[in-house]
CSV table of C-alpha atoms in Angstrom, one decimal:
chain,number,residue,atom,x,y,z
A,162,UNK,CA,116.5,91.4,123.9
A,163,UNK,CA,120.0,90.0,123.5
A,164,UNK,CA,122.2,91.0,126.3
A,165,UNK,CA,125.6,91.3,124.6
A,166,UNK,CA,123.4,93.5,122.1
A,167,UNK,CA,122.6,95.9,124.9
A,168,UNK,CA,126.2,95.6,126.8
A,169,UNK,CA,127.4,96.5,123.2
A,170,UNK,CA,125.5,99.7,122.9
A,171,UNK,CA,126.5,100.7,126.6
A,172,UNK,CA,130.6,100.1,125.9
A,173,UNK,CA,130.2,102.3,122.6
A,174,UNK,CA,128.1,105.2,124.6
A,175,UNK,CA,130.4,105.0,127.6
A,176,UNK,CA,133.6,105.4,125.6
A,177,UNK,CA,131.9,108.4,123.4
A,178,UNK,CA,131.1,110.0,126.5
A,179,UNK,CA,134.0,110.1,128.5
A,180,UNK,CA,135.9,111.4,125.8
A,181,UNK,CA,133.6,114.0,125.1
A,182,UNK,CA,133.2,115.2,128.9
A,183,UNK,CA,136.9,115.2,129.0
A,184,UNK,CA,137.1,117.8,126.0
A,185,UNK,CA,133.8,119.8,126.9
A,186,UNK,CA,135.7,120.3,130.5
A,187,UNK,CA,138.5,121.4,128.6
A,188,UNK,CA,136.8,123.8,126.4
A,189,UNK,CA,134.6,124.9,129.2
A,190,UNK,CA,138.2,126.1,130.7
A,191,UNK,CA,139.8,128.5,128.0
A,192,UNK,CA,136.3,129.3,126.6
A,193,UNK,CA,133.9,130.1,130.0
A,194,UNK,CA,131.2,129.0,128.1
A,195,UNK,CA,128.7,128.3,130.2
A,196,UNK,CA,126.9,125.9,127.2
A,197,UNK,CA,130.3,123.9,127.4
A,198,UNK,CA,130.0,123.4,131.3
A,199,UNK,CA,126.5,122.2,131.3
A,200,UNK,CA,127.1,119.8,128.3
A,201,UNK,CA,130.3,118.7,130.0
A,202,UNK,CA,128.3,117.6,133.1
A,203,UNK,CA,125.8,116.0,130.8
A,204,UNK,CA,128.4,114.1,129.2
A,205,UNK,CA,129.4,112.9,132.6
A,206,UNK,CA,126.1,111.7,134.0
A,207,UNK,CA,126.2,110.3,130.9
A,208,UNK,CA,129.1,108.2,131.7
A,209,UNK,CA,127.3,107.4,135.3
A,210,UNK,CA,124.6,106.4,133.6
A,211,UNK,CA,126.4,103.8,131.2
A,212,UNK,CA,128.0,102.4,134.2
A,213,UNK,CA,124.7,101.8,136.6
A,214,UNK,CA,123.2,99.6,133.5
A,215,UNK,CA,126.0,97.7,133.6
A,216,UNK,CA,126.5,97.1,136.7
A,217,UNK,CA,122.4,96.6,136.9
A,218,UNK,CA,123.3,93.9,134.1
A,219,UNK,CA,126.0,92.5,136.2
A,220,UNK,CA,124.2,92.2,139.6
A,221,UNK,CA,120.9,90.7,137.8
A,222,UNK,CA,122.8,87.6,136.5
A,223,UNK,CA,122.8,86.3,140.3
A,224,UNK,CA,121.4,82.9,141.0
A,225,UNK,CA,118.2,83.1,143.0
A,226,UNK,CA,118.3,82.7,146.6
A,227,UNK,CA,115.5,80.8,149.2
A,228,UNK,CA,115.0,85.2,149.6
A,229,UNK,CA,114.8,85.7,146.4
A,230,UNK,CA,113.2,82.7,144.9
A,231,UNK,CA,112.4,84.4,141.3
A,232,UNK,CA,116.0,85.6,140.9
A,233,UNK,CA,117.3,89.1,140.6
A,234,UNK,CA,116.2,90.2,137.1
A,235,UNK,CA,114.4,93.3,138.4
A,236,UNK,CA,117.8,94.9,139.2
A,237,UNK,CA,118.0,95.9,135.1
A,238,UNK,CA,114.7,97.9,136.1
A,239,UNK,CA,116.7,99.4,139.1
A,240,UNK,CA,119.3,100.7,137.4
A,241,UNK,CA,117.3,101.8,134.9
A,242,UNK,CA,115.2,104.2,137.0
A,243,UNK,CA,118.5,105.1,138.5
A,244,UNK,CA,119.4,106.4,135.4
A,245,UNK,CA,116.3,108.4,135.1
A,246,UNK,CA,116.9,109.8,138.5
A,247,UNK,CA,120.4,110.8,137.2
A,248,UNK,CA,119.7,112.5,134.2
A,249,UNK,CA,116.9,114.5,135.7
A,250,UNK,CA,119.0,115.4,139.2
A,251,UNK,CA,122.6,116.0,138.2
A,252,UNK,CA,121.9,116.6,133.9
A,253,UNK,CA,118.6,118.8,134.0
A,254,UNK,CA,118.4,120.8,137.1
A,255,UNK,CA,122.2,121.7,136.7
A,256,UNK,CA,121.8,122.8,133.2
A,257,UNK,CA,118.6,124.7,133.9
A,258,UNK,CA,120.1,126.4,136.8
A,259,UNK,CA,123.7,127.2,135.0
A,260,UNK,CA,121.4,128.6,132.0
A,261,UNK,CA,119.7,130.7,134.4
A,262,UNK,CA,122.7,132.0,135.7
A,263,UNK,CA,124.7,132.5,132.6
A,264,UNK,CA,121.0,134.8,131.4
A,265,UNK,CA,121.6,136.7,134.4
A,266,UNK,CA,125.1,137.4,134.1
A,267,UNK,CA,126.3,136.8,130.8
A,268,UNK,CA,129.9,137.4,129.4
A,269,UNK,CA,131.6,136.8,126.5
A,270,UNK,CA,132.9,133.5,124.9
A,271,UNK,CA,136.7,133.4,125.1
A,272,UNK,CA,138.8,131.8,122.5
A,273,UNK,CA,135.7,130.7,120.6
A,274,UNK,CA,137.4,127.8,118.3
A,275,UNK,CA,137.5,125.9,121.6
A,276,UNK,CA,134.1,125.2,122.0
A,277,UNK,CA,133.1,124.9,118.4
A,278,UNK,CA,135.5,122.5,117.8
A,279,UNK,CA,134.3,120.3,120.5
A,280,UNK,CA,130.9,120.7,119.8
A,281,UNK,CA,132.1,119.2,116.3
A,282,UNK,CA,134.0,116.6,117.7
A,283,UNK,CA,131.1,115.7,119.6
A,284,UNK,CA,128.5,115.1,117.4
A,285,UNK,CA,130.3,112.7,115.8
A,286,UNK,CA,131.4,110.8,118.8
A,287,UNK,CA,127.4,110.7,120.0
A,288,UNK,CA,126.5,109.9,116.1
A,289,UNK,CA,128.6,107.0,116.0
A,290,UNK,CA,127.3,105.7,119.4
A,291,UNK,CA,123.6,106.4,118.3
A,292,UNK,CA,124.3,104.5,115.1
A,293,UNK,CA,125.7,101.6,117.4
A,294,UNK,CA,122.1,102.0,119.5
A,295,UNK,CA,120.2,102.0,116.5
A,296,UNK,CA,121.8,98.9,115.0
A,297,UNK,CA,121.5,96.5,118.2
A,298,UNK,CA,117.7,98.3,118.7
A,299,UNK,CA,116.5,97.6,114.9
A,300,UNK,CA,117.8,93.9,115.2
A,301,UNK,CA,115.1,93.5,118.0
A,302,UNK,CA,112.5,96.1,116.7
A,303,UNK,CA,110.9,94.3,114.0
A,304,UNK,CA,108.0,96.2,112.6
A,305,UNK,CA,107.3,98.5,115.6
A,306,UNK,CA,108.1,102.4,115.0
A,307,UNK,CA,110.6,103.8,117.6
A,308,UNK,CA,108.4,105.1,119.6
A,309,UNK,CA,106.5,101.8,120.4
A,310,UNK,CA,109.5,100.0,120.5
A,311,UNK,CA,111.0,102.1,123.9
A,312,UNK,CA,107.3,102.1,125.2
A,313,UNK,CA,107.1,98.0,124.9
A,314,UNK,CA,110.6,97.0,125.2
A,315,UNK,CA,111.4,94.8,128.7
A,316,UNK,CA,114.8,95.3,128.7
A,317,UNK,CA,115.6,98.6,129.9
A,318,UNK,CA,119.5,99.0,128.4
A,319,UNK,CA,118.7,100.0,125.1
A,320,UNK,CA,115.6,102.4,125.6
A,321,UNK,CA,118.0,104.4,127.6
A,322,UNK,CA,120.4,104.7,125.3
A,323,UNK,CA,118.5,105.7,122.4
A,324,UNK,CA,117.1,108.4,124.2
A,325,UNK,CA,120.2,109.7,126.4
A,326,UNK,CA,122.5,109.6,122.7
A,327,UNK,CA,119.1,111.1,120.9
A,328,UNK,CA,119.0,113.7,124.0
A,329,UNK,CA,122.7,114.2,123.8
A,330,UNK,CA,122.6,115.1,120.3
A,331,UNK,CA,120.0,117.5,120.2
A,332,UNK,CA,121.6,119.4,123.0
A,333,UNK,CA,124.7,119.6,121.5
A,334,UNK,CA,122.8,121.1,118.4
A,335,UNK,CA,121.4,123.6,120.6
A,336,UNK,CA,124.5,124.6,122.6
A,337,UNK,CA,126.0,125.2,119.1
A,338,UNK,CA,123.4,127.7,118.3
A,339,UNK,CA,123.8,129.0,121.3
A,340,UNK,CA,127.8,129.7,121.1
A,341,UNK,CA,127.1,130.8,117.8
A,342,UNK,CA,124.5,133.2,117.7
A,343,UNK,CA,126.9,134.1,121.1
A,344,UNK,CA,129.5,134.8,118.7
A,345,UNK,CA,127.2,136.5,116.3
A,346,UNK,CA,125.7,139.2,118.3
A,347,UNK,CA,128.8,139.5,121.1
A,348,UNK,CA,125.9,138.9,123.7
A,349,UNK,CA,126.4,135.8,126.1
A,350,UNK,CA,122.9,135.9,127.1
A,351,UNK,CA,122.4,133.6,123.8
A,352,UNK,CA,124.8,130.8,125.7
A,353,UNK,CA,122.5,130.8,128.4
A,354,UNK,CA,119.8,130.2,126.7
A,355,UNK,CA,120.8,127.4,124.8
A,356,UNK,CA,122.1,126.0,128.0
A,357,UNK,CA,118.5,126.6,129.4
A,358,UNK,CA,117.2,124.8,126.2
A,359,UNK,CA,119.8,121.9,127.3
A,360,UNK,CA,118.4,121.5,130.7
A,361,UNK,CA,114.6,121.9,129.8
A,362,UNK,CA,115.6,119.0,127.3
A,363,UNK,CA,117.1,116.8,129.8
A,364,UNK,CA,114.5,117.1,132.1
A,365,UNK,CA,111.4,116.3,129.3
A,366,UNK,CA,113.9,112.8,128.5
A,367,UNK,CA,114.5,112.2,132.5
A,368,UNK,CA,110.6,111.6,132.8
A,369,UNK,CA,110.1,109.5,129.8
A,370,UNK,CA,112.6,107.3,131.1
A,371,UNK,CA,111.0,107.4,134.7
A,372,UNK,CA,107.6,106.9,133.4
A,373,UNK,CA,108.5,103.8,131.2
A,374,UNK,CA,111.2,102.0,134.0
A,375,UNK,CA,108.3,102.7,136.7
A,376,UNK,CA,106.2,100.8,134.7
A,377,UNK,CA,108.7,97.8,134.6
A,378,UNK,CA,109.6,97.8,138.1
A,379,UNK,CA,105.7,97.2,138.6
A,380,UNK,CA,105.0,94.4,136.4
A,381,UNK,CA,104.6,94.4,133.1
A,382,UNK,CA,103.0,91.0,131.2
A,383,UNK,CA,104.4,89.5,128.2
A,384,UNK,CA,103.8,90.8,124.9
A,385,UNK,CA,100.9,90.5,122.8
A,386,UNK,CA,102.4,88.1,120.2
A,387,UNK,CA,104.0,85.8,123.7
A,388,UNK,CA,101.0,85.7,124.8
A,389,UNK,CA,99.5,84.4,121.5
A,390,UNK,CA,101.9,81.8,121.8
A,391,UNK,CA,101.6,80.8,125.3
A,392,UNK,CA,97.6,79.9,124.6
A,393,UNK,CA,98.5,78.0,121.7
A,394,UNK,CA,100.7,75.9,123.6
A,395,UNK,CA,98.7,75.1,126.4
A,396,UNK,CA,95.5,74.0,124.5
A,397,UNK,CA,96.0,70.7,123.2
A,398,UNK,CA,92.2,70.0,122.1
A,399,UNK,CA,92.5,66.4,123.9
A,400,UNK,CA,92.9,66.3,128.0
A,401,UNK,CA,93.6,70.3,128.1
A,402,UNK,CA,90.2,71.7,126.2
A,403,UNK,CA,90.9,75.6,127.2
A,404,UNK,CA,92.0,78.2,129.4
A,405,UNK,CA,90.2,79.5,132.0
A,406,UNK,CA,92.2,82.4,133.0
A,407,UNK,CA,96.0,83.3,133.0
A,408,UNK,CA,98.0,85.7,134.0
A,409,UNK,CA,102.1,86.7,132.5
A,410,UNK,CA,104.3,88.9,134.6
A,411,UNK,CA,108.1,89.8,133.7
A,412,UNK,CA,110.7,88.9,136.4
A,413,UNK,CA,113.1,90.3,134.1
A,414,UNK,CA,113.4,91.1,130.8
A,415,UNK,CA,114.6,87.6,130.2
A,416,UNK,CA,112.3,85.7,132.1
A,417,UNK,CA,109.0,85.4,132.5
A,418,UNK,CA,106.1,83.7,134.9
A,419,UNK,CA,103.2,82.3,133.4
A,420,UNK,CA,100.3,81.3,135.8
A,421,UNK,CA,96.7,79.9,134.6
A,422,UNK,CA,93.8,78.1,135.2
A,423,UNK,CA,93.2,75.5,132.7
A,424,UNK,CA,90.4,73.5,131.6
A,425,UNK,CA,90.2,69.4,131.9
A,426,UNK,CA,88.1,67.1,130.8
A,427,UNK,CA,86.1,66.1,133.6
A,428,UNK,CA,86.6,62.4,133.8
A,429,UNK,CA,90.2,62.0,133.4
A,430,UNK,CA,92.5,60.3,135.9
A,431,UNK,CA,95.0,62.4,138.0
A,432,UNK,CA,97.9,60.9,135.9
A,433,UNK,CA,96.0,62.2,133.1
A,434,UNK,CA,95.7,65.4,133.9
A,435,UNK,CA,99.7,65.6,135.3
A,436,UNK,CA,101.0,64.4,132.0
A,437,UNK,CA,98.9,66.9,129.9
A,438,UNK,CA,100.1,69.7,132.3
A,439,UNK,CA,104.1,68.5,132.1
A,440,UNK,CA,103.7,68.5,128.6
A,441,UNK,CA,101.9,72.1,128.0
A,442,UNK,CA,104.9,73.1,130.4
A,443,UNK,CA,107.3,72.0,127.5
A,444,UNK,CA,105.3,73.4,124.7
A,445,UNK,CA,105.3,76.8,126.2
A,446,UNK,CA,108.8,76.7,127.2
A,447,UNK,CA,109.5,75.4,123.4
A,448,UNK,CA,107.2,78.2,122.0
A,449,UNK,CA,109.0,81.2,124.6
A,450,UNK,CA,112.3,80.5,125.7
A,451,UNK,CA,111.8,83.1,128.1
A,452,UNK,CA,108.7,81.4,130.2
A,453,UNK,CA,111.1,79.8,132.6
A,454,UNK,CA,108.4,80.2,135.7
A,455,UNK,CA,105.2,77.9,134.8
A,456,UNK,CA,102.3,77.4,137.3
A,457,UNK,CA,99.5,75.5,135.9
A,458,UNK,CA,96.0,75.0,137.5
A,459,UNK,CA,93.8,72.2,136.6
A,460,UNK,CA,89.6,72.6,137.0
A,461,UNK,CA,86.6,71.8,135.3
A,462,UNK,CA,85.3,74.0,132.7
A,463,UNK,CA,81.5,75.4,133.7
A,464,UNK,CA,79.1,77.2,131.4
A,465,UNK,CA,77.2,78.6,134.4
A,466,UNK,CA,80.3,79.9,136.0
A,467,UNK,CA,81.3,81.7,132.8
A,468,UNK,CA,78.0,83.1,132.4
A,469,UNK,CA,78.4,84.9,135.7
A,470,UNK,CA,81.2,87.2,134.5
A,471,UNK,CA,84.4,88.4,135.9
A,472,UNK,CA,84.5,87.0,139.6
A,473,UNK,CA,86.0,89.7,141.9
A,474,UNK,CA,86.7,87.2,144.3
A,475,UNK,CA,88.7,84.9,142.5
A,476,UNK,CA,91.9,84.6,141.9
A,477,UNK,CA,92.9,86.2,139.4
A,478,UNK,CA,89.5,86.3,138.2
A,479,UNK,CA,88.0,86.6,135.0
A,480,UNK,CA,85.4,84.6,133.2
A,481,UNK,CA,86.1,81.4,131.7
A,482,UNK,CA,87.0,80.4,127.9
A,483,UNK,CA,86.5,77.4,126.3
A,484,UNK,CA,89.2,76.3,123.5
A,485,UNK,CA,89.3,78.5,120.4
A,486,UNK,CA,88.2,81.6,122.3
């Protein structure tokens, strides 16, 4: 993803949401409504949020160390899970357990135009920074519905904000119904429960976000299509005939290691073999920018060997493939 894309999409959330938590606070204070407090903390983590990723951002730009040979691009996935930590800790559990107060001992909503009016105000502060996600997400999204695109994306910065301004707008939907139908029925049970809703909300977003960054922080490999690209490159049909296997594994979302075992032809010379390795280096490099970490391996292509299967004891393992397979 581009980085000033995603740095873009956290300013325009992080200004949207302090506002906002400033003016829920406030309404929260002449109003007591217990919908307002919980979005008001929301809001804030919010804010926390927005400034872990870029902070994440800021620390992952550090050269690598003899510690730390591959660099610090990881620390995007950090953050990221930090944020999903966040959300579920100090936005969820606070709403869930303010909601489940506020059913318990309702009261009324006190000078109700405070709220509502916030809650207005609101939305369109969230839709304007959900329209700035959407914009720097779609430029990277291609053809992939929204759902695959947070599931496969390897930068973290602007899954997270799709689904924390998505998650922000739905729950200020539902703590308008709830000060509403407040209003309505003079009963400030109905606050509570869309406060409930709020937390219960939260909570279900926390998870996707911890389920998807967990998977990052393990390892992911490139994408299908970089992948596609990578094999392309590294066949050449002359001195490199196949690939016997290879492995990808993201570093970062912006850099990425590529390790295999290729195939050579059996009788060429050891210059050979180095010149047609340095120059599938630059092809892969030319064909994904973000393959910065090459480690080729030079054998001898063996029917037999292939025939045997998936070698449990190799490294990685996996059967062999001739070119064009």
């Amino acid at each position: 993803m581009s980085a000033s894309g995603g740095t873009r999409a956290i300013v325009a959330a992080l200004g949207a949401n302090l506002a906002i938590a400033v003016s829920k606070f406030v309404a929260f204070a002449f109003s007591g409504s217990s919908s307002m407090l919980a979005e008001g903390v929301h809001s804030l983590a919010d804010s926390g949020n927005q400034a872990l990723l870029l902070i994440g951002g800021k620390k992952a730009q550090r050269e690598a160390t003899p510690q730390h040979p591959f660099g610090y691009g990881r620390e995007r996935y950090i953050y990221a899970f930090l944020v999903s930590i966040v959300l579920f800790s100090v936005g969820g559990m606070f709403a869930v357990y303010e909601g489940y107060e506020k059913i318990k001992h309702p009261h009324q909503i006190e000078h109700w135009y405070w709220p509502v009016g916030v809650l207005v105000f609101a939305i369109i502060a969230e839709g304007f920074s959900f329209r700035t996600a959407i914009k720097e997400s779609n430029e990277l999204r291609g053809k992939l519905s929204w759902s695959q695109f947070i599931r496969r994306a390897k930068a973290p910065e602007l899954p997270v904000v799709l689904l924390e301004d998505f998650g922000a707008l739905i729950g200020l939907v539902l703590a308008l119904c709830g000060v509403g139908l407040a209003l309505l029925t003079d009963d400030g049970v109905w606050d509570g429960i869309g406060t409930l809703c709020i937390g219960i909300l939260l909570i279900l977003i926390a998870l996707v976000l911890a389920a998807e960054t967990k998977s990052l922080l393990l390892g992911e490999a490139a994408g299908v299509d970089d992948v596609k690209k990578i094999e392309t490159a590294i066949v050449d049909g002359d001195t490199v005939t196949g690939i016997i296997h290879m492995r990808t594994l993201h570093l970062g979302p912006e850099e990425l290691l590529v390790a295999a075992k290729i195939a050579v032809q059996h009788d060429d010379t050891a210059g050979e073999v180095a010149a047609a390795i340095n120059a599938a280096e630059a092809r892969i490099r030319e064909s994904v920018p973000i393959a910065r970490v090459v480690y080729l391996e030079p054998d001898i292509y063996s029917e037999a060997e292939a025939a045997k299967g998936p070698d449990p004891d190799a490294t990685p393992g996996g059967p062999a493939r001739p070119a064009g397979h």
